[in-house]
Structures are given as C-alpha cells and as structure tokens.
JSON list of C-alpha atoms in Angstrom, two decimals:
[
{"chain": "A", "resi": 1, "resn": "MET", "atom": "CA", "xyz": [-16.36, 16.87, 9.77]},
{"chain": "A", "resi": 2, "resn": "ARG", "atom": "CA", "xyz": [-20.12, 16.65, 9.39]},
{"chain": "A", "resi": 3, "resn": "ALA", "atom": "CA", "xyz": [-22.88, 14.56, 7.86]},
{"chain": "A", "resi": 4, "resn": "LEU", "atom": "CA", "xyz": [-23.38, 15.20, 4.15]},
{"chain": "A", "resi": 5, "resn": "GLU", "atom": "CA", "xyz": [-26.39, 17.22, 3.02]},
{"chain": "A", "resi": 6, "resn": "PRO", "atom": "CA", "xyz": [-28.29, 16.89, -0.28]},
{"chain": "A", "resi": 7, "resn": "ALA", "atom": "CA", "xyz": [-26.76, 20.22, -1.36]},
{"chain": "A", "resi": 8, "resn": "ASP", "atom": "CA", "xyz": [-23.32, 18.57, -1.19]},
{"chain": "A", "resi": 9, "resn": "SER", "atom": "CA", "xyz": [-24.19, 16.41, -4.19]},
{"chain": "A", "resi": 10, "resn": "GLU", "atom": "CA", "xyz": [-23.00, 18.98, -6.74]},
{"chain": "A", "resi": 11, "resn": "PRO", "atom": "CA", "xyz": [-19.40, 19.30, -5.47]},
{"chain": "A", "resi": 12, "resn": "LEU", "atom": "CA", "xyz": [-19.19, 15.52, -4.93]},
{"chain": "A", "resi": 13, "resn": "TRP", "atom": "CA", "xyz": [-20.30, 14.99, -8.53]},
{"chain": "A", "resi": 14, "resn": "ARG", "atom": "CA", "xyz": [-17.66, 17.48, -9.75]},
{"chain": "A", "resi": 15, "resn": "TRP", "atom": "CA", "xyz": [-14.92, 15.70, -7.78]},
{"chain": "A", "resi": 16, "resn": "TYR", "atom": "CA", "xyz": [-15.93, 12.24, -9.05]},
{"chain": "A", "resi": 17, "resn": "HIS", "atom": "CA", "xyz": [-15.60, 13.57, -12.60]},
{"chain": "A", "resi": 18, "resn": "ASP", "atom": "CA", "xyz": [-12.22, 15.23, -12.02]},
{"chain": "A", "resi": 19, "resn": "PRO", "atom": "CA", "xyz": [-9.58, 12.85, -13.42]},
{"chain": "A", "resi": 20, "resn": "GLU", "atom": "CA", "xyz": [-6.94, 13.98, -10.92]},
{"chain": "A", "resi": 21, "resn": "VAL", "atom": "CA", "xyz": [-9.21, 13.58, -7.89]},
{"chain": "A", "resi": 22, "resn": "GLY", "atom": "CA", "xyz": [-10.46, 10.18, -9.07]},
{"chain": "A", "resi": 23, "resn": "ARG", "atom": "CA", "xyz": [-7.10, 8.90, -10.27]},
{"chain": "A", "resi": 24, "resn": "TRP", "atom": "CA", "xyz": [-6.83, 6.16, -7.63]},
{"chain": "A", "resi": 25, "resn": "MET", "atom": "CA", "xyz": [-10.54, 5.48, -7.09]},
{"chain": "A", "resi": 26, "resn": "ASP", "atom": "CA", "xyz": [-12.42, 2.47, -8.31]},
{"chain": "A", "resi": 27, "resn": "GLY", "atom": "CA", "xyz": [-14.21, 3.76, -11.36]},
{"chain": "A", "resi": 28, "resn": "SER", "atom": "CA", "xyz": [-17.97, 3.57, -11.61]},
{"chain": "A", "resi": 29, "resn": "PRO", "atom": "CA", "xyz": [-19.94, 4.36, -14.71]},
{"chain": "A", "resi": 30, "resn": "PRO", "atom": "CA", "xyz": [-20.55, 8.12, -14.95]},
{"chain": "A", "resi": 31, "resn": "ILE", "atom": "CA", "xyz": [-23.91, 9.46, -13.80]},
{"chain": "A", "resi": 32, "resn": "SER", "atom": "CA", "xyz": [-25.50, 12.80, -14.55]},
{"chain": "A", "resi": 33, "resn": "LEU", "atom": "CA", "xyz": [-25.61, 15.66, -12.08]},
{"chain": "A", "resi": 34, "resn": "ALA", "atom": "CA", "xyz": [-29.40, 15.17, -11.80]},
{"chain": "A", "resi": 35, "resn": "GLN", "atom": "CA", "xyz": [-28.89, 11.49, -10.95]},
{"chain": "A", "resi": 36, "resn": "ASN", "atom": "CA", "xyz": [-26.29, 12.40, -8.37]},
{"chain": "A", "resi": 37, "resn": "MET", "atom": "CA", "xyz": [-28.60, 15.04, -6.85]},
{"chain": "A", "resi": 38, "resn": "GLU", "atom": "CA", "xyz": [-31.32, 12.39, -6.54]},
{"chain": "A", "resi": 39, "resn": "LYS", "atom": "CA", "xyz": [-28.83, 9.99, -4.97]},
{"chain": "A", "resi": 40, "resn": "GLY", "atom": "CA", "xyz": [-27.83, 12.71, -2.48]},
{"chain": "A", "resi": 41, "resn": "ALA", "atom": "CA", "xyz": [-31.45, 13.43, -1.59]},
{"chain": "A", "resi": 42, "resn": "ASN", "atom": "CA", "xyz": [-31.98, 9.72, -0.84]},
{"chain": "A", "resi": 43, "resn": "ARG", "atom": "CA", "xyz": [-28.65, 9.10, 0.89]},
{"chain": "A", "resi": 44, "resn": "PRO", "atom": "CA", "xyz": [-29.06, 6.61, 3.74]},
{"chain": "A", "resi": 45, "resn": "ARG", "atom": "CA", "xyz": [-28.77, 7.95, 7.24]},
{"chain": "A", "resi": 46, "resn": "ASN", "atom": "CA", "xyz": [-25.33, 7.53, 8.82]},
{"chain": "A", "resi": 47, "resn": "THR", "atom": "CA", "xyz": [-25.07, 4.67, 11.29]},
{"chain": "A", "resi": 48, "resn": "PHE", "atom": "CA", "xyz": [-22.20, 3.24, 13.31]},
{"chain": "A", "resi": 49, "resn": "GLU", "atom": "CA", "xyz": [-22.07, 0.43, 10.75]},
{"chain": "A", "resi": 50, "resn": "GLN", "atom": "CA", "xyz": [-21.75, 2.76, 7.74]},
{"chain": "A", "resi": 51, "resn": "MET", "atom": "CA", "xyz": [-21.08, 6.50, 7.61]},
{"chain": "A", "resi": 52, "resn": "VAL", "atom": "CA", "xyz": [-19.96, 9.10, 5.10]},
{"chain": "A", "resi": 53, "resn": "LEU", "atom": "CA", "xyz": [-18.88, 12.47, 6.46]},
{"chain": "A", "resi": 54, "resn": "GLY", "atom": "CA", "xyz": [-17.97, 15.70, 4.73]},
{"chain": "A", "resi": 55, "resn": "ILE", "atom": "CA", "xyz": [-14.59, 17.29, 5.46]},
{"chain": "A", "resi": 56, "resn": "GLU", "atom": "CA", "xyz": [-14.78, 21.05, 5.96]},
{"chain": "A", "resi": 57, "resn": "THR", "atom": "CA", "xyz": [-12.24, 23.79, 6.46]},
{"chain": "A", "resi": 58, "resn": "LEU", "atom": "CA", "xyz": [-12.06, 25.14, 10.01]},
{"chain": "A", "resi": 59, "resn": "ASP", "atom": "CA", "xyz": [-12.18, 28.71, 8.75]},
{"chain": "A", "resi": 60, "resn": "GLY", "atom": "CA", "xyz": [-15.45, 29.18, 6.92]},
{"chain": "A", "resi": 61, "resn": "GLY", "atom": "CA", "xyz": [-16.77, 25.61, 6.92]},
{"chain": "A", "resi": 62, "resn": "LYS", "atom": "CA", "xyz": [-16.23, 25.03, 3.18]},
{"chain": "A", "resi": 63, "resn": "LEU", "atom": "CA", "xyz": [-16.79, 21.43, 2.07]},
{"chain": "A", "resi": 64, "resn": "ILE", "atom": "CA", "xyz": [-13.50, 20.20, 0.59]},
{"chain": "A", "resi": 65, "resn": "GLY", "atom": "CA", "xyz": [-13.77, 16.41, 0.77]},
{"chain": "A", "resi": 66, "resn": "TYR", "atom": "CA", "xyz": [-15.30, 13.36, 2.39]},
{"chain": "A", "resi": 67, "resn": "VAL", "atom": "CA", "xyz": [-14.41, 10.27, 4.40]},
{"chain": "A", "resi": 68, "resn": "ALA", "atom": "CA", "xyz": [-16.28, 6.96, 4.64]},
{"chain": "A", "resi": 69, "resn": "LEU", "atom": "CA", "xyz": [-16.03, 4.44, 7.47]},
{"chain": "A", "resi": 70, "resn": "GLY", "atom": "CA", "xyz": [-18.00, 1.24, 7.27]},
{"chain": "A", "resi": 71, "resn": "ASP", "atom": "CA", "xyz": [-18.26, -2.53, 7.41]},
{"chain": "A", "resi": 72, "resn": "THR", "atom": "CA", "xyz": [-18.17, -2.11, 11.17]},
{"chain": "A", "resi": 73, "resn": "ASP", "atom": "CA", "xyz": [-17.94, -5.37, 13.08]},
{"chain": "A", "resi": 74, "resn": "PHE", "atom": "CA", "xyz": [-18.63, -4.74, 16.75]},
{"chain": "A", "resi": 75, "resn": "VAL", "atom": "CA", "xyz": [-18.05, -8.40, 17.67]},
{"chain": "A", "resi": 76, "resn": "HIS", "atom": "CA", "xyz": [-14.42, -8.17, 16.59]},
{"chain": "A", "resi": 77, "resn": "GLY", "atom": "CA", "xyz": [-14.12, -4.41, 17.13]},
{"chain": "A", "resi": 78, "resn": "GLU", "atom": "CA", "xyz": [-13.06, -3.31, 13.68]},
{"chain": "A", "resi": 79, "resn": "ALA", "atom": "CA", "xyz": [-14.13, -1.17, 10.76]},
{"chain": "A", "resi": 80, "resn": "THR", "atom": "CA", "xyz": [-12.86, -0.37, 7.29]},
{"chain": "A", "resi": 81, "resn": "LEU", "atom": "CA", "xyz": [-11.86, 3.10, 6.18]},
{"chain": "A", "resi": 82, "resn": "GLN", "atom": "CA", "xyz": [-13.55, 2.79, 2.79]},
{"chain": "A", "resi": 83, "resn": "SER", "atom": "CA", "xyz": [-12.47, 6.05, 1.23]},
{"chain": "A", "resi": 84, "resn": "ILE", "atom": "CA", "xyz": [-11.17, 9.50, 1.86]},
{"chain": "A", "resi": 85, "resn": "ALA", "atom": "CA", "xyz": [-10.67, 12.29, -0.63]},
{"chain": "A", "resi": 86, "resn": "ILE", "atom": "CA", "xyz": [-9.87, 15.95, -0.61]},
{"chain": "A", "resi": 87, "resn": "GLY", "atom": "CA", "xyz": [-11.80, 16.81, -3.75]},
{"chain": "A", "resi": 88, "resn": "ASP", "atom": "CA", "xyz": [-11.15, 20.55, -3.74]},
{"chain": "A", "resi": 89, "resn": "ARG", "atom": "CA", "xyz": [-7.70, 20.82, -5.35]},
{"chain": "A", "resi": 90, "resn": "ASP", "atom": "CA", "xyz": [-7.12, 24.25, -3.75]},
{"chain": "A", "resi": 91, "resn": "HIS", "atom": "CA", "xyz": [-6.83, 22.39, -0.43]},
{"chain": "A", "resi": 92, "resn": "TRP", "atom": "CA", "xyz": [-4.43, 19.64, -1.50]},
{"chain": "A", "resi": 93, "resn": "ASN", "atom": "CA", "xyz": [-1.19, 19.32, 0.50]},
{"chain": "A", "resi": 94, "resn": "GLY", "atom": "CA", "xyz": [-2.64, 21.32, 3.38]},
{"chain": "A", "resi": 95, "resn": "GLY", "atom": "CA", "xyz": [-2.79, 18.46, 5.90]},
{"chain": "A", "resi": 96, "resn": "TYR", "atom": "CA", "xyz": [-6.58, 18.16, 5.67]},
{"chain": "A", "resi": 97, "resn": "ALA", "atom": "CA", "xyz": [-6.56, 14.44, 4.83]},
{"chain": "A", "resi": 98, "resn": "THR", "atom": "CA", "xyz": [-4.19, 13.65, 7.69]},
{"chain": "A", "resi": 99, "resn": "ASP", "atom": "CA", "xyz": [-6.28, 15.70, 10.10]},
{"chain": "A", "resi": 100, "resn": "ALA", "atom": "CA", "xyz": [-9.51, 14.04, 8.92]},
{"chain": "A", "resi": 101, "resn": "LEU", "atom": "CA", "xyz": [-7.89, 10.61, 9.33]},
{"chain": "A", "resi": 102, "resn": "ARG", "atom": "CA", "xyz": [-6.95, 11.45, 12.92]},
{"chain": "A", "resi": 103, "resn": "VAL", "atom": "CA", "xyz": [-10.47, 12.66, 13.66]},
{"chain": "A", "resi": 104, "resn": "ILE", "atom": "CA", "xyz": [-12.21, 9.60, 12.17]},
{"chain": "A", "resi": 105, "resn": "CYS", "atom": "CA", "xyz": [-9.79, 7.20, 13.90]},
{"chain": "A", "resi": 106, "resn": "ARG", "atom": "CA", "xyz": [-10.23, 8.95, 17.25]},
{"chain": "A", "resi": 107, "resn": "TYR", "atom": "CA", "xyz": [-14.01, 8.67, 16.75]},
{"chain": "A", "resi": 108, "resn": "ALA", "atom": "CA", "xyz": [-13.72, 4.95, 15.86]},
{"chain": "A", "resi": 109, "resn": "PHE", "atom": "CA", "xyz": [-11.56, 4.16, 18.88]},
{"chain": "A", "resi": 110, "resn": "GLU", "atom": "CA", "xyz": [-12.92, 6.48, 21.56]},
{"chain": "A", "resi": 111, "resn": "ASP", "atom": "CA", "xyz": [-16.60, 6.92, 20.67]},
{"chain": "A", "resi": 112, "resn": "MET", "atom": "CA", "xyz": [-17.34, 3.64, 18.89]},
{"chain": "A", "resi": 113, "resn": "GLY", "atom": "CA", "xyz": [-15.05, 1.53, 21.10]},
{"chain": "A", "resi": 114, "resn": "LEU", "atom": "CA", "xyz": [-13.35, -0.21, 18.18]},
{"chain": "A", "resi": 115, "resn": "HIS", "atom": "CA", "xyz": [-9.96, -1.87, 18.42]},
{"chain": "A", "resi": 116, "resn": "ARG", "atom": "CA", "xyz": [-8.85, -1.80, 14.77]},
{"chain": "A", "resi": 117, "resn": "VAL", "atom": "CA", "xyz": [-9.37, 0.29, 11.63]},
{"chain": "A", "resi": 118, "resn": "MET", "atom": "CA", "xyz": [-8.16, -1.18, 8.34]},
{"chain": "A", "resi": 119, "resn": "LEU", "atom": "CA", "xyz": [-8.04, 0.03, 4.75]},
{"chain": "A", "resi": 120, "resn": "TRP", "atom": "CA", "xyz": [-6.95, -0.86, 1.24]},
{"chain": "A", "resi": 121, "resn": "VAL", "atom": "CA", "xyz": [-4.89, 1.65, -0.76]},
{"chain": "A", "resi": 122, "resn": "VAL", "atom": "CA", "xyz": [-3.22, 1.53, -4.17]},
{"chain": "A", "resi": 123, "resn": "ALA", "atom": "CA", "xyz": [0.48, 1.08, -3.39]},
{"chain": "A", "resi": 124, "resn": "ASP", "atom": "CA", "xyz": [1.48, 3.73, -5.95]},
{"chain": "A", "resi": 125, "resn": "ASN", "atom": "CA", "xyz": [-0.77, 6.37, -4.34]},
{"chain": "A", "resi": 126, "resn": "ALA", "atom": "CA", "xyz": [2.16, 7.91, -2.47]},
{"chain": "A", "resi": 127, "resn": "ALA", "atom": "CA", "xyz": [0.22, 10.84, -1.00]},
{"chain": "A", "resi": 128, "resn": "ALA", "atom": "CA", "xyz": [-2.39, 8.55, 0.56]},
{"chain": "A", "resi": 129, "resn": "VAL", "atom": "CA", "xyz": [0.17, 6.07, 1.88]},
{"chain": "A", "resi": 130, "resn": "ARG", "atom": "CA", "xyz": [2.12, 8.98, 3.41]},
{"chain": "A", "resi": 131, "resn": "ALA", "atom": "CA", "xyz": [-1.03, 10.34, 5.13]},
{"chain": "A", "resi": 132, "resn": "TYR", "atom": "CA", "xyz": [-1.98, 6.91, 6.48]},
{"chain": "A", "resi": 133, "resn": "THR", "atom": "CA", "xyz": [1.54, 6.31, 7.76]},
{"chain": "A", "resi": 134, "resn": "LYS", "atom": "CA", "xyz": [1.61, 9.72, 9.51]},
{"chain": "A", "resi": 135, "resn": "VAL", "atom": "CA", "xyz": [-1.48, 8.69, 11.47]},
{"chain": "A", "resi": 136, "resn": "GLY", "atom": "CA", "xyz": [0.10, 5.36, 12.43]},
{"chain": "A", "resi": 137, "resn": "PHE", "atom": "CA", "xyz": [-1.28, 2.85, 9.91]},
{"chain": "A", "resi": 138, "resn": "VAL", "atom": "CA", "xyz": [1.14, 0.04, 9.07]},
{"chain": "A", "resi": 139, "resn": "GLU", "atom": "CA", "xyz": [1.24, -2.25, 6.06]},
{"chain": "A", "resi": 140, "resn": "GLU", "atom": "CA", "xyz": [-0.27, -5.63, 6.91]},
{"chain": "A", "resi": 141, "resn": "GLY", "atom": "CA", "xyz": [-0.54, -7.23, 3.49]},
{"chain": "A", "resi": 142, "resn": "ARG", "atom": "CA", "xyz": [-0.53, -6.81, -0.27]},
{"chain": "A", "resi": 143, "resn": "ARG", "atom": "CA", "xyz": [-2.83, -7.85, -3.11]},
{"chain": "A", "resi": 144, "resn": "ARG", "atom": "CA", "xyz": [-0.62, -7.97, -6.15]},
{"chain": "A", "resi": 145, "resn": "GLU", "atom": "CA", "xyz": [-1.84, -6.28, -9.36]},
{"chain": "A", "resi": 146, "resn": "ALA", "atom": "CA", "xyz": [-5.38, -6.04, -7.99]},
{"chain": "A", "resi": 147, "resn": "PHE", "atom": "CA", "xyz": [-6.16, -2.52, -9.25]},
{"chain": "A", "resi": 148, "resn": "ARG", "atom": "CA", "xyz": [-6.24, -1.46, -12.89]},
{"chain": "A", "resi": 149, "resn": "THR", "atom": "CA", "xyz": [-6.35, 2.06, -14.22]},
{"chain": "A", "resi": 150, "resn": "LYS", "atom": "CA", "xyz": [-5.46, 3.43, -17.64]},
{"chain": "A", "resi": 151, "resn": "GLY", "atom": "CA", "xyz": [-4.30, 0.00, -18.79]},
{"chain": "A", "resi": 152, "resn": "ARG", "atom": "CA", "xyz": [-1.81, -0.48, -15.93]},
{"chain": "A", "resi": 153, "resn": "ARG", "atom": "CA", "xyz": [-2.02, -2.79, -12.95]},
{"chain": "A", "resi": 154, "resn": "HIS", "atom": "CA", "xyz": [-1.10, -1.73, -9.43]},
{"chain": "A", "resi": 155, "resn": "ASP", "atom": "CA", "xyz": [-0.80, -3.51, -6.11]},
{"chain": "A", "resi": 156, "resn": "PHE", "atom": "CA", "xyz": [-3.19, -2.85, -3.24]},
{"chain": "A", "resi": 157, "resn": "LEU", "atom": "CA", "xyz": [-1.76, -2.48, 0.26]},
{"chain": "A", "resi": 158, "resn": "MET", "atom": "CA", "xyz": [-3.79, -3.52, 3.27]},
{"chain": "A", "resi": 159, "resn": "MET", "atom": "CA", "xyz": [-2.99, -1.22, 6.16]},
{"chain": "A", "resi": 160, "resn": "GLY", "atom": "CA", "xyz": [-4.22, -1.33, 9.73]},
{"chain": "A", "resi": 161, "resn": "LEU", "atom": "CA", "xyz": [-4.17, 0.74, 12.89]},
{"chain": "A", "resi": 162, "resn": "LEU", "atom": "CA", "xyz": [-4.88, -0.61, 16.38]},
{"chain": "A", "resi": 163, "resn": "SER", "atom": "CA", "xyz": [-6.40, 1.52, 19.11]},
{"chain": "A", "resi": 164, "resn": "THR", "atom": "CA", "xyz": [-3.31, 0.80, 21.25]},
{"chain": "A", "resi": 165, "resn": "GLU", "atom": "CA", "xyz": [-1.08, 2.27, 18.52]},
{"chain": "A", "resi": 166, "resn": "PHE", "atom": "CA", "xyz": [-3.10, 5.40, 17.88]},
{"chain": "A", "resi": 167, "resn": "ALA", "atom": "CA", "xyz": [-1.89, 8.64, 19.34]},
{"chain": "A", "resi": 168, "resn": "ALA", "atom": "CA", "xyz": [-3.40, 11.87, 18.07]},
{"chain": "A", "resi": 169, "resn": "PRO", "atom": "CA", "xyz": [-1.42, 15.08, 18.50]},
{"chain": "A", "resi": 170, "resn": "GLY", "atom": "CA", "xyz": [-1.73, 16.34, 22.04]},
{"chain": "A", "resi": 171, "resn": "ASP", "atom": "CA", "xyz": [-2.20, 12.86, 23.53]}
]
C-alpha cells in the first residue's frame, strides 16, 4: 500500500463510475474526470487522523484499489475503516482486499497504537463481510434498513476488531 498520487485520479474516477465496483458504496453525485483530477491534485496530506492509501499488486506495483482509515480517536484508541475497494475487476477474488485489511489493521494496532478498528458494511455485501470476518472482525450491531440502493433497503452491520483479537498470518 502507498499514498495516492494525483495521477491515480483517473483510475479512481473510472472505478467510482463502474456500477459493479460502486454497487455497495454510498452514491455521490457524478463528477467529471477533470473535476476528479483537480480533487486528486488537491488531496489533503495523509495524517494519523485520516488517511487514504492505494492498494498495489506486489508484482509490478499496479494500482488496483484503495483503503481509507479515519476518524481516529487517540483518547479512546480507535479508528474507523471508512472504505476499501478493489476497483480493478481483473484482481477481484484474489485475496487483495483481505491482505490490505490485514496490513491496515496491523498498521493501526502496531504503528498507531490503537486498540480498536470498527467499520460499517452493508449486510448483503457478502464478499466484504467474508473478507472482514477472515481478518477477525465480528458483528457488534446492526442499523436496520439504513442503506438504499436501486430502490431497495439493506441493513448496515457494525463490525469491530480489537488489537487483542488481531492475529496476522505468521504471528
């Protein structure tokens, strides 16, 4: 994983406009590629409180997705995994999301010294729930019918992972 560069704006824009990639994302009004390029050029610097990182392949360093961790509360030792997406469909079902989750959680616990990472996920997003569960996240709550897409309502699951529960492969 790495910090995003302005040049990453074009693939991010493509992914946001791909209906399959964005199926379970909160929809925002569409913006033009030029607007997205400007947004990328003015992207705020990553901080411990808010960061967006690109997910790359190990062989060749191709950008295939992104992960965002934010709303960091150092007093209580927690942060929110705000989003993760493998936008390049050629790399779906290859374990990249699960690996990126392990890396960002290890960073949150070991480097940032956090105790808890939490997230919200659409309950019907089976692939995401499966990836989160593989890493050790557990369901902690549910917001009923809180997400709407294509005229249907879906529940949100709140999931959490404690530093004491996290074990990356090889630990």
